[in-house]
Amino acid sequence: MVKAPSSLKAHITRLEMTAPPKASLPVPINIQTAIMRAPDIPLPFYRYLYRQVGARWQWVDRMRMVDEDLARALHDKRNNISVLYVNGAPAGFYEYFVEDEDTIELCHFGLIEHALGLGIGKWFLLQALYAIWTLNPKRVTTTTNNLDHPRALQLYQMFGFSPVSTGAGIVRPLSDKELLELSKKGC
């Protein structure tokens, strides 16, 4: 009998910004980058990105979604996904959801491990925020927690997000059985 992984307590911080970032950063040198919007992203590719970016940080929600629910969420016309490529390989993604004409949520943002430490994270977040603010929202929201990258909260605040609430949550890591099922799907 396989033991289920222990649940993890998470301290959740909800943030918002009400003006576009004022910062400007050049692309890190000696790195070829491209950011491509993926309006009809295939589910296996999305799961690959989500797993590669989020495994270290206990991103599990989208991994547990059945294909129909995931497709409905990803292909909703209010949902936008863009993929970062570094030196020709996928290196991260961001995803935002247009809640209404006033509010856009940056739902997911992150880098795949091979892109960490290249100095590209700040630049990539700034590109995501620039893309969001072209839609002229009144506010942009996001959520992070203490299971995320240790500097995530600091980075969001650096570009103009302010905490608006905090709370507690429980994250149930993927079980061995779930991981096996995901591997069968190619994730």
PDB file of C-alpha atoms in Angstrom:
ATOM      1  CA  MET A   1       0.000   0.000   0.000  1.00  0.00           C
ATOM      2  CA  VAL A   2       1.361   3.387  -1.051  1.00  0.00           C
ATOM      3  CA  LYS A   3       1.172   6.141   1.519  1.00  0.00           C
ATOM      4  CA  ALA A   4      -0.392   9.397   0.323  1.00  0.00           C
ATOM      5  CA  PRO A   5       1.892  12.436   0.579  1.00  0.00           C
ATOM      6  CA  SER A   6       1.322  14.713   3.544  1.00  0.00           C
ATOM      7  CA  SER A   7      -0.663  17.865   2.996  1.00  0.00           C
ATOM      8  CA  LEU A   8       1.296  21.102   3.140  1.00  0.00           C
ATOM      9  CA  LYS A   9       0.190  24.282   4.859  1.00  0.00           C
ATOM     10  CA  ALA A  10       0.446  27.359   2.676  1.00  0.00           C
ATOM     11  CA  HIS A  11       0.417  31.024   3.612  1.00  0.00           C
ATOM     12  CA  ILE A  12      -1.359  32.690   0.692  1.00  0.00           C
ATOM     13  CA  THR A  13      -0.906  36.321  -0.320  1.00  0.00           C
ATOM     14  CA  ARG A  14      -3.273  38.001  -2.764  1.00  0.00           C
ATOM     15  CA  LEU A  15      -1.812  41.030  -4.518  1.00  0.00           C
ATOM     16  CA  GLU A  16      -3.006  43.715  -6.879  1.00  0.00           C
ATOM     17  CA  MET A  17      -1.585  46.573  -8.872  1.00  0.00           C
ATOM     18  CA  THR A  18      -3.512  49.576 -10.142  1.00  0.00           C
ATOM     19  CA  ALA A  19      -0.990  51.123 -12.535  1.00  0.00           C
ATOM     20  CA  PRO A  20       1.361  49.713 -15.153  1.00  0.00           C
ATOM     21  CA  PRO A  21       4.945  49.025 -14.077  1.00  0.00           C
ATOM     22  CA  LYS A  22       7.352  51.904 -14.535  1.00  0.00           C
ATOM     23  CA  ALA A  23      10.391  49.658 -14.843  1.00  0.00           C
ATOM     24  CA  SER A  24      12.201  48.832 -18.032  1.00  0.00           C
ATOM     25  CA  LEU A  25      14.700  46.019 -18.390  1.00  0.00           C
ATOM     26  CA  PRO A  26      16.762  44.854 -21.362  1.00  0.00           C
ATOM     27  CA  VAL A  27      16.792  41.230 -22.435  1.00  0.00           C
ATOM     28  CA  PRO A  28      19.700  39.499 -20.674  1.00  0.00           C
ATOM     29  CA  ILE A  29      22.725  39.339 -22.970  1.00  0.00           C
ATOM     30  CA  ASN A  30      23.870  36.222 -24.803  1.00  0.00           C
ATOM     31  CA  ILE A  31      20.392  34.676 -24.636  1.00  0.00           C
ATOM     32  CA  GLN A  32      18.027  34.306 -27.568  1.00  0.00           C
ATOM     33  CA  THR A  33      14.441  34.729 -26.433  1.00  0.00           C
ATOM     34  CA  ALA A  34      11.003  34.615 -27.951  1.00  0.00           C
ATOM     35  CA  ILE A  35       7.612  34.949 -26.327  1.00  0.00           C
ATOM     36  CA  MET A  36       4.817  33.397 -28.321  1.00  0.00           C
ATOM     37  CA  ARG A  37       1.123  33.531 -27.556  1.00  0.00           C
ATOM     38  CA  ALA A  38      -0.492  30.076 -27.579  1.00  0.00           C
ATOM     39  CA  PRO A  39      -4.245  30.629 -28.134  1.00  0.00           C
ATOM     40  CA  ASP A  40      -5.079  26.981 -28.860  1.00  0.00           C
ATOM     41  CA  ILE A  41      -2.417  25.342 -26.726  1.00  0.00           C
ATOM     42  CA  PRO A  42      -2.595  21.531 -26.863  1.00  0.00           C
ATOM     43  CA  LEU A  43      -3.389  20.006 -23.472  1.00  0.00           C
ATOM     44  CA  PRO A  44      -0.248  17.792 -23.340  1.00  0.00           C
ATOM     45  CA  PHE A  45       1.999  20.794 -24.050  1.00  0.00           C
ATOM     46  CA  TYR A  46       0.237  22.870 -21.400  1.00  0.00           C
ATOM     47  CA  ARG A  47       0.523  20.065 -18.855  1.00  0.00           C
ATOM     48  CA  TYR A  48       4.221  19.738 -19.725  1.00  0.00           C
ATOM     49  CA  LEU A  49       4.794  23.467 -19.139  1.00  0.00           C
ATOM     50  CA  TYR A  50       2.689  23.525 -15.979  1.00  0.00           C
ATOM     51  CA  ARG A  51       4.487  20.503 -14.545  1.00  0.00           C
ATOM     52  CA  GLN A  52       7.972  21.697 -15.529  1.00  0.00           C
ATOM     53  CA  VAL A  53       7.386  25.149 -14.073  1.00  0.00           C
ATOM     54  CA  GLY A  54       5.306  24.199 -11.077  1.00  0.00           C
ATOM     55  CA  ALA A  55       6.555  20.843  -9.782  1.00  0.00           C
ATOM     56  CA  ARG A  56       9.074  22.463  -7.423  1.00  0.00           C
ATOM     57  CA  TRP A  57       6.440  24.856  -6.105  1.00  0.00           C
ATOM     58  CA  GLN A  58       3.630  22.301  -5.614  1.00  0.00           C
ATOM     59  CA  TRP A  59       1.418  23.473  -8.485  1.00  0.00           C
ATOM     60  CA  VAL A  60      -1.159  20.702  -8.608  1.00  0.00           C
ATOM     61  CA  ASP A  61      -4.602  22.110  -9.432  1.00  0.00           C
ATOM     62  CA  ARG A  62      -4.395  22.012 -13.222  1.00  0.00           C
ATOM     63  CA  MET A  63      -2.657  18.612 -13.151  1.00  0.00           C
ATOM     64  CA  ARG A  64      -5.726  17.141 -11.475  1.00  0.00           C
ATOM     65  CA  MET A  65      -8.198  18.511 -14.015  1.00  0.00           C
ATOM     66  CA  VAL A  66      -9.767  16.102 -16.474  1.00  0.00           C
ATOM     67  CA  ASP A  67      -9.198  16.906 -20.147  1.00  0.00           C
ATOM     68  CA  GLU A  68     -12.643  18.408 -20.724  1.00  0.00           C
ATOM     69  CA  ASP A  69     -12.381  20.815 -17.776  1.00  0.00           C
ATOM     70  CA  LEU A  70      -8.808  21.775 -18.596  1.00  0.00           C
ATOM     71  CA  ALA A  71      -9.675  22.395 -22.260  1.00  0.00           C
ATOM     72  CA  ARG A  72     -12.651  24.524 -21.231  1.00  0.00           C
ATOM     73  CA  ALA A  73     -10.436  26.636 -18.934  1.00  0.00           C
ATOM     74  CA  LEU A  74      -7.511  26.994 -21.330  1.00  0.00           C
ATOM     75  CA  HIS A  75      -9.509  27.681 -24.464  1.00  0.00           C
ATOM     76  CA  ASP A  76     -11.891  30.175 -22.868  1.00  0.00           C
ATOM     77  CA  LYS A  77     -11.571  33.358 -24.952  1.00  0.00           C
ATOM     78  CA  ARG A  78     -10.853  35.308 -21.734  1.00  0.00           C
ATOM     79  CA  ASN A  79      -7.807  33.135 -20.973  1.00  0.00           C
ATOM     80  CA  ASN A  80      -4.431  33.974 -22.514  1.00  0.00           C
ATOM     81  CA  ILE A  81      -1.253  31.887 -22.448  1.00  0.00           C
ATOM     82  CA  SER A  82       2.153  32.922 -23.719  1.00  0.00           C
ATOM     83  CA  VAL A  83       5.214  30.696 -23.787  1.00  0.00           C
ATOM     84  CA  LEU A  84       8.802  31.837 -23.283  1.00  0.00           C
ATOM     85  CA  TYR A  85      11.464  30.174 -25.397  1.00  0.00           C
ATOM     86  CA  VAL A  86      15.151  30.538 -24.527  1.00  0.00           C
ATOM     87  CA  ASN A  87      17.726  29.447 -27.067  1.00  0.00           C
ATOM     88  CA  GLY A  88      15.014  27.563 -28.953  1.00  0.00           C
ATOM     89  CA  ALA A  89      13.563  25.558 -26.045  1.00  0.00           C
ATOM     90  CA  PRO A  90      10.453  26.190 -23.923  1.00  0.00           C
ATOM     91  CA  ALA A  91      11.605  27.992 -20.780  1.00  0.00           C
ATOM     92  CA  GLY A  92       8.440  29.150 -19.031  1.00  0.00           C
ATOM     93  CA  PHE A  93       5.003  30.611 -19.484  1.00  0.00           C
ATOM     94  CA  TYR A  94       2.531  33.103 -18.180  1.00  0.00           C
ATOM     95  CA  GLU A  95      -1.229  32.885 -18.166  1.00  0.00           C
ATOM     96  CA  TYR A  96      -3.744  35.585 -17.476  1.00  0.00           C
ATOM     97  CA  PHE A  97      -7.516  35.640 -17.266  1.00  0.00           C
ATOM     98  CA  VAL A  98      -9.660  38.663 -18.135  1.00  0.00           C
ATOM     99  CA  GLU A  99     -12.232  38.600 -15.338  1.00  0.00           C
ATOM    100  CA  ASP A 100     -14.026  41.688 -16.673  1.00  0.00           C
ATOM    101  CA  GLU A 101     -13.074  44.967 -18.348  1.00  0.00           C
ATOM    102  CA  ASP A 102     -11.633  46.280 -15.076  1.00  0.00           C
ATOM    103  CA  THR A 103      -9.777  43.245 -13.659  1.00  0.00           C
ATOM    104  CA  ILE A 104      -7.230  40.839 -15.083  1.00  0.00           C
ATOM    105  CA  GLU A 105      -5.694  38.030 -13.046  1.00  0.00           C
ATOM    106  CA  LEU A 106      -2.147  36.871 -13.679  1.00  0.00           C
ATOM    107  CA  CYS A 107      -2.998  33.227 -12.886  1.00  0.00           C
ATOM    108  CA  HIS A 108       0.316  31.530 -13.606  1.00  0.00           C
ATOM    109  CA  PHE A 109       3.827  32.770 -14.160  1.00  0.00           C
ATOM    110  CA  GLY A 110       7.102  30.922 -13.966  1.00  0.00           C
ATOM    111  CA  LEU A 111      10.234  29.521 -15.484  1.00  0.00           C
ATOM    112  CA  ILE A 112      11.330  25.968 -16.161  1.00  0.00           C
ATOM    113  CA  GLU A 113      14.306  25.006 -14.024  1.00  0.00           C
ATOM    114  CA  HIS A 114      16.878  25.260 -16.844  1.00  0.00           C
ATOM    115  CA  ALA A 115      15.970  28.960 -17.226  1.00  0.00           C
ATOM    116  CA  LEU A 116      16.389  29.801 -13.539  1.00  0.00           C
ATOM    117  CA  GLY A 117      19.537  31.735 -12.745  1.00  0.00           C
ATOM    118  CA  LEU A 118      19.907  33.226 -16.240  1.00  0.00           C
ATOM    119  CA  GLY A 119      18.670  36.625 -15.095  1.00  0.00           C
ATOM    120  CA  ILE A 120      15.565  36.346 -17.230  1.00  0.00           C
ATOM    121  CA  GLY A 121      12.811  36.112 -14.585  1.00  0.00           C
ATOM    122  CA  LYS A 122      12.435  39.845 -13.926  1.00  0.00           C
ATOM    123  CA  TRP A 123      12.481  40.627 -17.641  1.00  0.00           C
ATOM    124  CA  PHE A 124       9.894  37.916 -18.385  1.00  0.00           C
ATOM    125  CA  LEU A 125       7.531  39.097 -15.624  1.00  0.00           C
ATOM    126  CA  LEU A 126       7.811  42.615 -16.975  1.00  0.00           C
ATOM    127  CA  GLN A 127       6.887  41.373 -20.464  1.00  0.00           C
ATOM    128  CA  ALA A 128       3.836  39.614 -19.013  1.00  0.00           C
ATOM    129  CA  LEU A 129       2.752  42.771 -17.221  1.00  0.00           C
ATOM    130  CA  TYR A 130       3.288  44.914 -20.324  1.00  0.00           C
ATOM    131  CA  ALA A 131       1.047  42.510 -22.288  1.00  0.00           C
ATOM    132  CA  ILE A 132      -1.667  42.639 -19.628  1.00  0.00           C
ATOM    133  CA  TRP A 133      -1.627  46.420 -19.325  1.00  0.00           C
ATOM    134  CA  THR A 134      -2.131  46.861 -23.094  1.00  0.00           C
ATOM    135  CA  LEU A 135      -5.739  45.827 -22.333  1.00  0.00           C
ATOM    136  CA  ASN A 136      -6.142  48.878 -20.035  1.00  0.00           C
ATOM    137  CA  PRO A 137      -7.521  47.199 -16.917  1.00  0.00           C
ATOM    138  CA  LYS A 138      -8.119  49.183 -13.749  1.00  0.00           C
ATOM    139  CA  ARG A 139      -6.311  46.522 -11.721  1.00  0.00           C
ATOM    140  CA  VAL A 140      -4.221  43.402 -12.142  1.00  0.00           C
ATOM    141  CA  THR A 141      -4.339  40.713  -9.467  1.00  0.00           C
ATOM    142  CA  THR A 142      -2.210  37.694  -8.667  1.00  0.00           C
ATOM    143  CA  THR A 143      -1.720  35.222  -5.843  1.00  0.00           C
ATOM    144  CA  THR A 144       1.402  33.639  -4.420  1.00  0.00           C
ATOM    145  CA  ASN A 145       2.203  31.569  -1.377  1.00  0.00           C
ATOM    146  CA  ASN A 146       5.149  30.512   0.760  1.00  0.00           C
ATOM    147  CA  LEU A 147       5.539  27.286  -1.265  1.00  0.00           C
ATOM    148  CA  ASP A 148       6.388  29.373  -4.352  1.00  0.00           C
ATOM    149  CA  HIS A 149       9.865  30.625  -5.296  1.00  0.00           C
ATOM    150  CA  PRO A 150      11.362  32.294  -2.198  1.00  0.00           C
ATOM    151  CA  ARG A 151      11.609  35.643  -4.002  1.00  0.00           C
ATOM    152  CA  ALA A 152       8.219  35.565  -5.766  1.00  0.00           C
ATOM    153  CA  LEU A 153       6.457  37.946  -3.384  1.00  0.00           C
ATOM    154  CA  GLN A 154       9.406  40.358  -3.457  1.00  0.00           C
ATOM    155  CA  LEU A 155       9.495  40.279  -7.264  1.00  0.00           C
ATOM    156  CA  TYR A 156       5.779  41.025  -7.582  1.00  0.00           C
ATOM    157  CA  GLN A 157       6.134  43.937  -5.171  1.00  0.00           C
ATOM    158  CA  MET A 158       9.185  45.230  -7.063  1.00  0.00           C
ATOM    159  CA  PHE A 159       7.005  45.736 -10.147  1.00  0.00           C
ATOM    160  CA  GLY A 160       4.106  47.444  -8.380  1.00  0.00           C
ATOM    161  CA  PHE A 161       1.914  44.775  -6.802  1.00  0.00           C
ATOM    162  CA  SER A 162       0.750  45.390  -3.231  1.00  0.00           C
ATOM    163  CA  PRO A 163      -0.591  42.743  -0.857  1.00  0.00           C
ATOM    164  CA  VAL A 164      -4.344  43.116  -0.299  1.00  0.00           C
ATOM    165  CA  SER A 165      -5.069  40.014   1.783  1.00  0.00           C
ATOM    166  CA  THR A 166      -3.482  36.943   3.278  1.00  0.00           C
ATOM    167  CA  GLY A 167      -4.843  33.617   4.368  1.00  0.00           C
ATOM    168  CA  ALA A 168      -4.074  30.001   4.998  1.00  0.00           C
ATOM    169  CA  GLY A 169      -4.545  27.075   2.673  1.00  0.00           C
ATOM    170  CA  ILE A 170      -3.715  23.416   2.306  1.00  0.00           C
ATOM    171  CA  VAL A 171      -1.915  21.942  -0.688  1.00  0.00           C
ATOM    172  CA  ARG A 172      -2.145  18.217  -1.247  1.00  0.00           C
ATOM    173  CA  PRO A 173       0.897  17.135  -3.302  1.00  0.00           C
ATOM    174  CA  LEU A 174       0.404  14.726  -6.173  1.00  0.00           C
ATOM    175  CA  SER A 175       0.390  11.103  -5.070  1.00  0.00           C
ATOM    176  CA  ASP A 176       2.516   8.404  -6.701  1.00  0.00           C
ATOM    177  CA  LYS A 177      -0.637   7.083  -8.365  1.00  0.00           C
ATOM    178  CA  GLU A 178      -1.462  10.527  -9.792  1.00  0.00           C
ATOM    179  CA  LEU A 179       2.121  10.946 -11.013  1.00  0.00           C
ATOM    180  CA  LEU A 180       1.953   7.548 -12.718  1.00  0.00           C
ATOM    181  CA  GLU A 181      -1.303   8.490 -14.460  1.00  0.00           C
ATOM    182  CA  LEU A 182       0.216  11.791 -15.578  1.00  0.00           C
ATOM    183  CA  SER A 183       3.269  10.017 -16.964  1.00  0.00           C
ATOM    184  CA  LYS A 184       0.925   7.875 -19.069  1.00  0.00           C
ATOM    185  CA  LYS A 185      -0.453  11.132 -20.509  1.00  0.00           C
ATOM    186  CA  GLY A 186       3.063  12.270 -21.355  1.00  0.00           C
ATOM    187  CA  CYS A 187       3.350  14.884 -18.591  1.00  0.00           C
TER     188      CYS A 187
END
